[in-house]
Amino acid sequence: MEHSYVFWLGDFNYRINETIENIKGLCGKQEYSALWPHDQLLQSQKEGKCFVNFHEGDLKFPPTYKYNPGTNEWDTDSGKYRKPAWTDRVLWQVTEERKNTVQMESYTSQQSYLASDHRPVGATLVVDLNDSISSMEDPISWKLDLMSLPWYGNEDGLSVYVVKNYKTYSWDWIGLYRVGFQHVFDYEMYEWAVGDGDEYGENGCAVLFDCLPEEAGHYVMCYYSYKLDCIISVSDPFEILPPRDEDKDPVEVQVEQPTEDV
């Protein structure tokens, strides 16, 4: 919840506090707005019980639950005759300094997908990041010139960095990634980040990576914040060279013994 933008979507399971006859009647006339005051999620938000300060588009599409699978008929197969409801929702929250940077272009259900007793819901949101990006400052300053470059496979590498405008946590870590990685857990290796200590020059910290990857290529360092649950800084790319001859792992060669003719 400390991020600038939070998008929350899924099957929330909220219902409509109205009779099934009134709900179906208003849906049949497509008078969905008449049901909004009775929607449990909207009621709870208004009372400050949940999703405070979250935004949502207008519910101008039919309730997305509950249908007889394979049809557009309301529930009769379950025997419980569930009342139609907007159980499936898309919400978002924006910090005060980022307000008015999210615009919803569409919010609708997909009535043609009949496999489930729900209807899928989709939203198109446009986020204007221009102003926020220009004002963002990288909290980690990577001292690549102090990393004892070049690095060689199988050898150790020293990563030096300076932390600024960020409170470190004991579970923060630094990952070594190949350029082009696609997921936070795609690291080749990682080491726990050093805390607030001044361990290498002014406000600097040093982390030693033992036995670097043998595969040569271009890599980056990424700082992972435990509290924010994301990568908050990425270093410039740098190269790891192949292991030097004396550092290469020995290759085991099997030699077949000749057999005597009988």
mmCIF file of C-alpha atoms in Angstrom:
data_model
loop_
_atom_site.group_PDB
_atom_site.id
_atom_site.type_symbol
_atom_site.label_atom_id
_atom_site.label_comp_id
_atom_site.label_asym_id
_atom_site.label_seq_id
_atom_site.Cartn_x
_atom_site.Cartn_y
_atom_site.Cartn_z
ATOM 1 C CA MET A 1 0.000 0.000 0.000
ATOM 2 C CA GLU A 2 3.054 2.290 0.073
ATOM 3 C CA HIS A 3 3.405 2.222 -3.707
ATOM 4 C CA SER A 4 2.382 5.222 -5.778
ATOM 5 C CA TYR A 5 -0.122 3.060 -7.676
ATOM 6 C CA VAL A 6 -2.048 0.023 -6.419
ATOM 7 C CA PHE A 7 -4.317 -1.965 -8.751
ATOM 8 C CA TRP A 8 -6.566 -4.532 -7.066
ATOM 9 C CA LEU A 9 -8.705 -6.859 -9.164
ATOM 10 C CA GLY A 10 -10.434 -10.193 -8.762
ATOM 11 C CA ASP A 11 -13.511 -12.008 -7.520
ATOM 12 C CA PHE A 12 -14.368 -9.917 -4.434
ATOM 13 C CA ASN A 13 -17.586 -11.859 -3.743
ATOM 14 C CA TYR A 14 -19.648 -8.799 -2.799
ATOM 15 C CA ARG A 15 -23.399 -9.063 -3.425
ATOM 16 C CA ILE A 16 -26.369 -6.728 -3.936
ATOM 17 C CA ASN A 17 -28.687 -6.040 -1.004
ATOM 18 C CA GLU A 18 -31.922 -6.238 -2.948
ATOM 19 C CA THR A 19 -34.488 -8.888 -3.731
ATOM 20 C CA ILE A 20 -33.750 -11.213 -6.609
ATOM 21 C CA GLU A 21 -36.919 -10.025 -8.375
ATOM 22 C CA ASN A 22 -35.891 -6.358 -8.236
ATOM 23 C CA ILE A 23 -32.339 -7.124 -9.320
ATOM 24 C CA LYS A 24 -33.443 -9.160 -12.322
ATOM 25 C CA GLY A 25 -36.108 -6.629 -13.215
ATOM 26 C CA LEU A 26 -33.701 -3.681 -13.234
ATOM 27 C CA CYS A 27 -31.091 -5.709 -15.123
ATOM 28 C CA GLY A 28 -33.690 -6.615 -17.723
ATOM 29 C CA LYS A 29 -34.263 -2.888 -18.315
ATOM 30 C CA GLN A 30 -30.499 -2.206 -18.137
ATOM 31 C CA GLU A 31 -31.096 0.252 -15.291
ATOM 32 C CA TYR A 32 -27.898 -0.748 -13.531
ATOM 33 C CA SER A 33 -27.386 2.594 -11.780
ATOM 34 C CA ALA A 34 -30.510 1.934 -9.700
ATOM 35 C CA LEU A 35 -28.659 -0.987 -8.124
ATOM 36 C CA TRP A 36 -25.488 0.925 -7.207
ATOM 37 C CA PRO A 37 -26.800 2.166 -3.816
ATOM 38 C CA HIS A 38 -27.457 -1.463 -2.863
ATOM 39 C CA ASP A 39 -24.048 -2.850 -3.916
ATOM 40 C CA GLN A 40 -22.249 -4.140 -0.821
ATOM 41 C CA LEU A 41 -18.780 -3.013 -1.940
ATOM 42 C CA LEU A 42 -19.935 0.555 -2.699
ATOM 43 C CA GLN A 43 -21.816 0.632 0.608
ATOM 44 C CA SER A 44 -18.781 -0.562 2.571
ATOM 45 C CA GLN A 45 -16.531 1.984 0.871
ATOM 46 C CA LYS A 46 -18.959 4.788 1.682
ATOM 47 C CA GLU A 47 -18.969 3.716 5.347
ATOM 48 C CA GLY A 48 -15.159 3.593 5.409
ATOM 49 C CA LYS A 49 -15.039 -0.143 6.158
ATOM 50 C CA CYS A 50 -12.858 -1.267 3.239
ATOM 51 C CA PHE A 51 -10.985 -0.121 0.120
ATOM 52 C CA VAL A 52 -10.836 3.429 1.426
ATOM 53 C CA ASN A 53 -9.538 5.877 -1.216
ATOM 54 C CA PHE A 54 -9.805 3.233 -3.965
ATOM 55 C CA HIS A 55 -11.424 4.202 -7.263
ATOM 56 C CA GLU A 56 -13.593 2.223 -9.658
ATOM 57 C CA GLY A 57 -15.355 2.855 -12.925
ATOM 58 C CA ASP A 58 -19.133 2.959 -13.173
ATOM 59 C CA LEU A 59 -20.850 -0.427 -13.207
ATOM 60 C CA LYS A 60 -22.613 0.009 -16.544
ATOM 61 C CA PHE A 61 -22.546 -3.694 -17.436
ATOM 62 C CA PRO A 62 -24.701 -6.585 -16.213
ATOM 63 C CA PRO A 63 -23.829 -8.296 -12.936
ATOM 64 C CA THR A 64 -21.118 -10.856 -13.581
ATOM 65 C CA TYR A 65 -22.415 -13.594 -11.244
ATOM 66 C CA LYS A 66 -24.141 -16.062 -11.157
ATOM 67 C CA TYR A 67 -25.004 -17.711 -14.491
ATOM 68 C CA ASN A 68 -25.789 -21.207 -15.601
ATOM 69 C CA PRO A 69 -22.491 -22.215 -17.267
ATOM 70 C CA GLY A 70 -22.752 -22.225 -21.041
ATOM 71 C CA THR A 71 -25.668 -19.801 -21.084
ATOM 72 C CA ASN A 72 -26.618 -16.196 -20.356
ATOM 73 C CA GLU A 73 -29.341 -17.354 -17.972
ATOM 74 C CA TRP A 74 -29.216 -16.440 -14.296
ATOM 75 C CA ASP A 75 -28.609 -19.240 -11.813
ATOM 76 C CA THR A 76 -31.135 -22.061 -11.784
ATOM 77 C CA ASP A 77 -28.860 -25.112 -11.975
ATOM 78 C CA SER A 78 -27.356 -24.806 -8.494
ATOM 79 C CA GLY A 79 -30.689 -25.061 -6.728
ATOM 80 C CA LYS A 80 -29.776 -22.015 -4.627
ATOM 81 C CA TYR A 81 -31.000 -19.420 -7.140
ATOM 82 C CA ARG A 82 -28.152 -17.007 -6.387
ATOM 83 C CA LYS A 83 -28.977 -13.335 -6.791
ATOM 84 C CA PRO A 84 -27.098 -11.597 -9.640
ATOM 85 C CA ALA A 85 -24.169 -9.547 -8.308
ATOM 86 C CA TRP A 86 -21.067 -7.627 -9.373
ATOM 87 C CA THR A 87 -18.638 -9.933 -7.625
ATOM 88 C CA ASP A 88 -15.785 -9.323 -10.095
ATOM 89 C CA ARG A 89 -14.180 -5.881 -9.842
ATOM 90 C CA VAL A 90 -11.212 -3.705 -10.803
ATOM 91 C CA LEU A 91 -10.123 -1.029 -8.312
ATOM 92 C CA TRP A 92 -7.126 1.269 -8.074
ATOM 93 C CA GLN A 93 -5.548 3.643 -5.591
ATOM 94 C CA VAL A 94 -3.165 6.545 -6.277
ATOM 95 C CA THR A 95 -1.134 8.583 -3.806
ATOM 96 C CA GLU A 96 -1.938 12.266 -3.388
ATOM 97 C CA GLU A 97 1.090 13.417 -5.369
ATOM 98 C CA ARG A 98 0.044 11.172 -8.303
ATOM 99 C CA LYS A 99 -3.657 12.027 -8.334
ATOM 100 C CA ASN A 100 -5.303 12.687 -11.695
ATOM 101 C CA THR A 101 -2.669 10.585 -13.473
ATOM 102 C CA VAL A 102 -4.975 7.556 -13.997
ATOM 103 C CA GLN A 103 -7.818 7.677 -16.501
ATOM 104 C CA MET A 104 -10.203 4.781 -17.152
ATOM 105 C CA GLU A 105 -10.990 4.277 -20.826
ATOM 106 C CA SER A 106 -13.253 1.259 -20.467
ATOM 107 C CA TYR A 107 -14.735 -1.003 -17.814
ATOM 108 C CA THR A 108 -16.934 -3.834 -18.980
ATOM 109 C CA SER A 109 -17.795 -7.501 -18.747
ATOM 110 C CA GLN A 110 -17.294 -10.044 -21.514
ATOM 111 C CA GLN A 111 -20.701 -11.601 -21.968
ATOM 112 C CA SER A 112 -19.572 -13.907 -24.783
ATOM 113 C CA TYR A 113 -17.447 -16.098 -22.478
ATOM 114 C CA LEU A 114 -19.845 -18.738 -21.213
ATOM 115 C CA ALA A 115 -17.629 -21.431 -19.733
ATOM 116 C CA SER A 116 -17.953 -20.249 -16.109
ATOM 117 C CA ASP A 117 -20.747 -19.150 -13.807
ATOM 118 C CA HIS A 118 -18.921 -15.765 -13.799
ATOM 119 C CA ARG A 119 -18.348 -13.326 -16.643
ATOM 120 C CA PRO A 120 -14.820 -11.984 -17.067
ATOM 121 C CA VAL A 121 -14.334 -8.282 -16.341
ATOM 122 C CA GLY A 122 -11.812 -6.085 -18.110
ATOM 123 C CA ALA A 123 -10.624 -2.527 -17.586
ATOM 124 C CA THR A 124 -8.432 -0.301 -19.728
ATOM 125 C CA LEU A 125 -6.528 2.252 -17.655
ATOM 126 C CA VAL A 126 -4.147 4.893 -18.961
ATOM 127 C CA VAL A 127 -1.438 5.988 -16.503
ATOM 128 C CA ASP A 128 0.447 9.217 -17.171
ATOM 129 C CA LEU A 129 3.946 8.655 -15.780
ATOM 130 C CA ASN A 130 5.724 11.543 -17.472
ATOM 131 C CA ASP A 131 5.786 13.903 -14.498
ATOM 132 C CA SER A 132 6.424 11.193 -11.923
ATOM 133 C CA ILE A 133 9.326 9.665 -13.816
ATOM 134 C CA SER A 134 11.119 12.976 -14.203
ATOM 135 C CA SER A 135 10.958 13.554 -10.441
ATOM 136 C CA MET A 136 12.016 10.063 -9.360
ATOM 137 C CA GLU A 137 15.510 9.666 -7.952
ATOM 138 C CA ASP A 138 17.341 6.353 -7.942
ATOM 139 C CA PRO A 139 17.848 5.434 -4.258
ATOM 140 C CA ILE A 140 20.981 3.391 -5.006
ATOM 141 C CA SER A 141 24.155 4.784 -6.523
ATOM 142 C CA TRP A 142 26.194 1.930 -7.970
ATOM 143 C CA LYS A 143 29.945 2.524 -7.875
ATOM 144 C CA LEU A 144 30.831 0.400 -10.883
ATOM 145 C CA ASP A 145 34.332 1.856 -10.978
ATOM 146 C CA LEU A 146 34.911 0.343 -7.525
ATOM 147 C CA MET A 147 33.673 -3.136 -8.392
ATOM 148 C CA SER A 148 37.189 -4.407 -9.191
ATOM 149 C CA LEU A 149 36.256 -4.720 -12.852
ATOM 150 C CA PRO A 150 36.720 -6.628 -14.991
ATOM 151 C CA TRP A 151 35.078 -9.600 -13.363
ATOM 152 C CA TYR A 152 35.909 -13.147 -14.449
ATOM 153 C CA GLY A 153 33.803 -16.261 -14.121
ATOM 154 C CA ASN A 154 34.536 -18.461 -11.076
ATOM 155 C CA GLU A 155 36.213 -15.557 -9.303
ATOM 156 C CA ASP A 156 34.802 -13.266 -6.615
ATOM 157 C CA GLY A 157 33.335 -9.847 -7.379
ATOM 158 C CA LEU A 158 33.018 -6.838 -5.104
ATOM 159 C CA SER A 159 29.852 -4.719 -5.518
ATOM 160 C CA VAL A 160 29.973 -1.262 -3.980
ATOM 161 C CA TYR A 161 26.949 1.019 -3.682
ATOM 162 C CA VAL A 162 25.711 4.091 -1.850
ATOM 163 C CA VAL A 163 22.199 4.293 -0.373
ATOM 164 C CA LYS A 164 20.349 7.612 -0.385
ATOM 165 C CA ASN A 165 16.765 8.622 0.452
ATOM 166 C CA TYR A 166 15.827 5.062 1.345
ATOM 167 C CA LYS A 167 15.653 3.226 4.684
ATOM 168 C CA THR A 168 17.273 -0.181 4.320
ATOM 169 C CA TYR A 169 15.867 -3.340 5.890
ATOM 170 C CA SER A 170 17.550 -6.484 7.134
ATOM 171 C CA TRP A 171 15.893 -8.652 4.458
ATOM 172 C CA ASP A 172 16.927 -6.491 1.481
ATOM 173 C CA TRP A 173 19.156 -8.260 -1.024
ATOM 174 C CA ILE A 174 21.173 -7.610 -4.164
ATOM 175 C CA GLY A 175 20.826 -9.901 -7.157
ATOM 176 C CA LEU A 176 23.146 -10.485 -10.084
ATOM 177 C CA TYR A 177 21.096 -10.789 -13.287
ATOM 178 C CA ARG A 178 21.853 -11.379 -16.923
ATOM 179 C CA VAL A 179 20.818 -8.464 -19.146
ATOM 180 C CA GLY A 180 17.330 -9.223 -20.448
ATOM 181 C CA PHE A 181 16.020 -10.945 -17.310
ATOM 182 C CA GLN A 182 12.227 -11.066 -17.083
ATOM 183 C CA HIS A 183 11.420 -11.797 -13.439
ATOM 184 C CA VAL A 184 12.695 -10.795 -10.021
ATOM 185 C CA PHE A 185 13.642 -14.419 -9.338
ATOM 186 C CA ASP A 186 15.675 -14.782 -12.553
ATOM 187 C CA TYR A 187 18.871 -13.868 -10.675
ATOM 188 C CA GLU A 188 22.055 -15.850 -11.244
ATOM 189 C CA MET A 189 22.991 -15.355 -7.603
ATOM 190 C CA TYR A 190 22.257 -12.955 -4.758
ATOM 191 C CA GLU A 191 23.742 -11.671 -1.511
ATOM 192 C CA TRP A 192 22.081 -10.005 1.452
ATOM 193 C CA ALA A 193 22.394 -6.237 1.305
ATOM 194 C CA VAL A 194 24.450 -4.407 3.902
ATOM 195 C CA GLY A 195 22.508 -2.153 6.286
ATOM 196 C CA ASP A 196 22.937 1.527 6.961
ATOM 197 C CA GLY A 197 26.598 1.251 7.934
ATOM 198 C CA ASP A 198 29.338 3.336 6.378
ATOM 199 C CA GLU A 199 31.442 0.410 5.252
ATOM 200 C CA TYR A 200 33.138 1.612 2.109
ATOM 201 C CA GLY A 201 33.656 5.306 1.859
ATOM 202 C CA GLU A 202 31.043 7.967 2.484
ATOM 203 C CA ASN A 203 27.695 6.225 3.116
ATOM 204 C CA GLY A 204 28.926 3.320 1.024
ATOM 205 C CA CYS A 205 28.403 -0.408 1.391
ATOM 206 C CA ALA A 206 30.253 -3.371 -0.077
ATOM 207 C CA VAL A 207 28.910 -6.839 -0.894
ATOM 208 C CA LEU A 208 31.112 -9.700 -2.056
ATOM 209 C CA PHE A 209 29.785 -12.178 -4.625
ATOM 210 C CA ASP A 210 31.566 -15.534 -4.316
ATOM 211 C CA CYS A 211 32.357 -17.568 -7.413
ATOM 212 C CA LEU A 212 30.772 -15.608 -10.249
ATOM 213 C CA PRO A 213 28.948 -17.425 -13.080
ATOM 214 C CA GLU A 214 31.163 -19.122 -15.658
ATOM 215 C CA GLU A 215 28.998 -18.015 -18.577
ATOM 216 C CA ALA A 216 30.400 -14.816 -20.027
ATOM 217 C CA GLY A 217 28.044 -11.980 -20.919
ATOM 218 C CA HIS A 218 26.553 -8.715 -19.786
ATOM 219 C CA TYR A 219 24.997 -8.485 -16.337
ATOM 220 C CA VAL A 220 23.359 -5.952 -14.022
ATOM 221 C CA MET A 221 23.042 -5.565 -10.260
ATOM 222 C CA CYS A 222 19.535 -5.104 -8.842
ATOM 223 C CA TYR A 223 18.610 -3.956 -5.353
ATOM 224 C CA TYR A 224 15.517 -5.705 -3.988
ATOM 225 C CA SER A 225 13.542 -3.956 -1.235
ATOM 226 C CA TYR A 226 11.902 -6.393 1.182
ATOM 227 C CA LYS A 227 9.451 -3.792 2.484
ATOM 228 C CA LEU A 228 8.359 -2.586 -0.953
ATOM 229 C CA ASP A 229 8.496 -6.136 -2.381
ATOM 230 C CA CYS A 230 10.118 -5.069 -5.634
ATOM 231 C CA ILE A 231 13.384 -4.101 -7.312
ATOM 232 C CA ILE A 232 14.057 -0.417 -6.604
ATOM 233 C CA SER A 233 17.345 0.083 -8.474
ATOM 234 C CA VAL A 234 19.217 -1.419 -11.412
ATOM 235 C CA SER A 235 22.894 -0.761 -12.158
ATOM 236 C CA ASP A 236 24.353 0.000 -15.566
ATOM 237 C CA PRO A 237 25.240 -3.172 -17.506
ATOM 238 C CA PHE A 238 28.738 -4.545 -17.088
ATOM 239 C CA GLU A 239 30.570 -7.551 -18.498
ATOM 240 C CA ILE A 240 31.671 -10.757 -16.864
ATOM 241 C CA LEU A 241 34.495 -12.332 -18.840
ATOM 242 C CA PRO A 242 35.099 -16.070 -19.251
ATOM 243 C CA PRO A 243 37.053 -17.762 -16.464
ATOM 244 C CA ARG A 244 40.783 -17.423 -16.728
ATOM 245 C CA ASP A 245 42.481 -20.690 -17.658
ATOM 246 C CA GLU A 246 43.593 -21.438 -14.120
ATOM 247 C CA ASP A 247 40.044 -20.825 -12.839
ATOM 248 C CA LYS A 248 38.209 -23.094 -15.251
ATOM 249 C CA ASP A 249 36.618 -26.199 -13.814
ATOM 250 C CA PRO A 250 38.489 -29.310 -14.915
ATOM 251 C CA VAL A 251 36.769 -31.290 -17.636
ATOM 252 C CA GLU A 252 36.430 -34.962 -16.901
ATOM 253 C CA VAL A 253 37.418 -37.041 -19.923
ATOM 254 C CA GLN A 254 36.662 -40.730 -20.150
ATOM 255 C CA VAL A 255 39.011 -42.800 -22.293
ATOM 256 C CA GLU A 256 37.877 -46.194 -23.499
ATOM 257 C CA GLN A 257 40.405 -48.927 -22.969
ATOM 258 C CA PRO A 258 41.240 -50.914 -26.123
ATOM 259 C CA THR A 259 39.953 -54.459 -26.149
ATOM 260 C CA GLU A 260 42.007 -57.398 -27.349
ATOM 261 C CA ASP A 261 40.749 -59.452 -30.229
ATOM 262 C CA VAL A 262 39.842 -62.956 -29.169
#
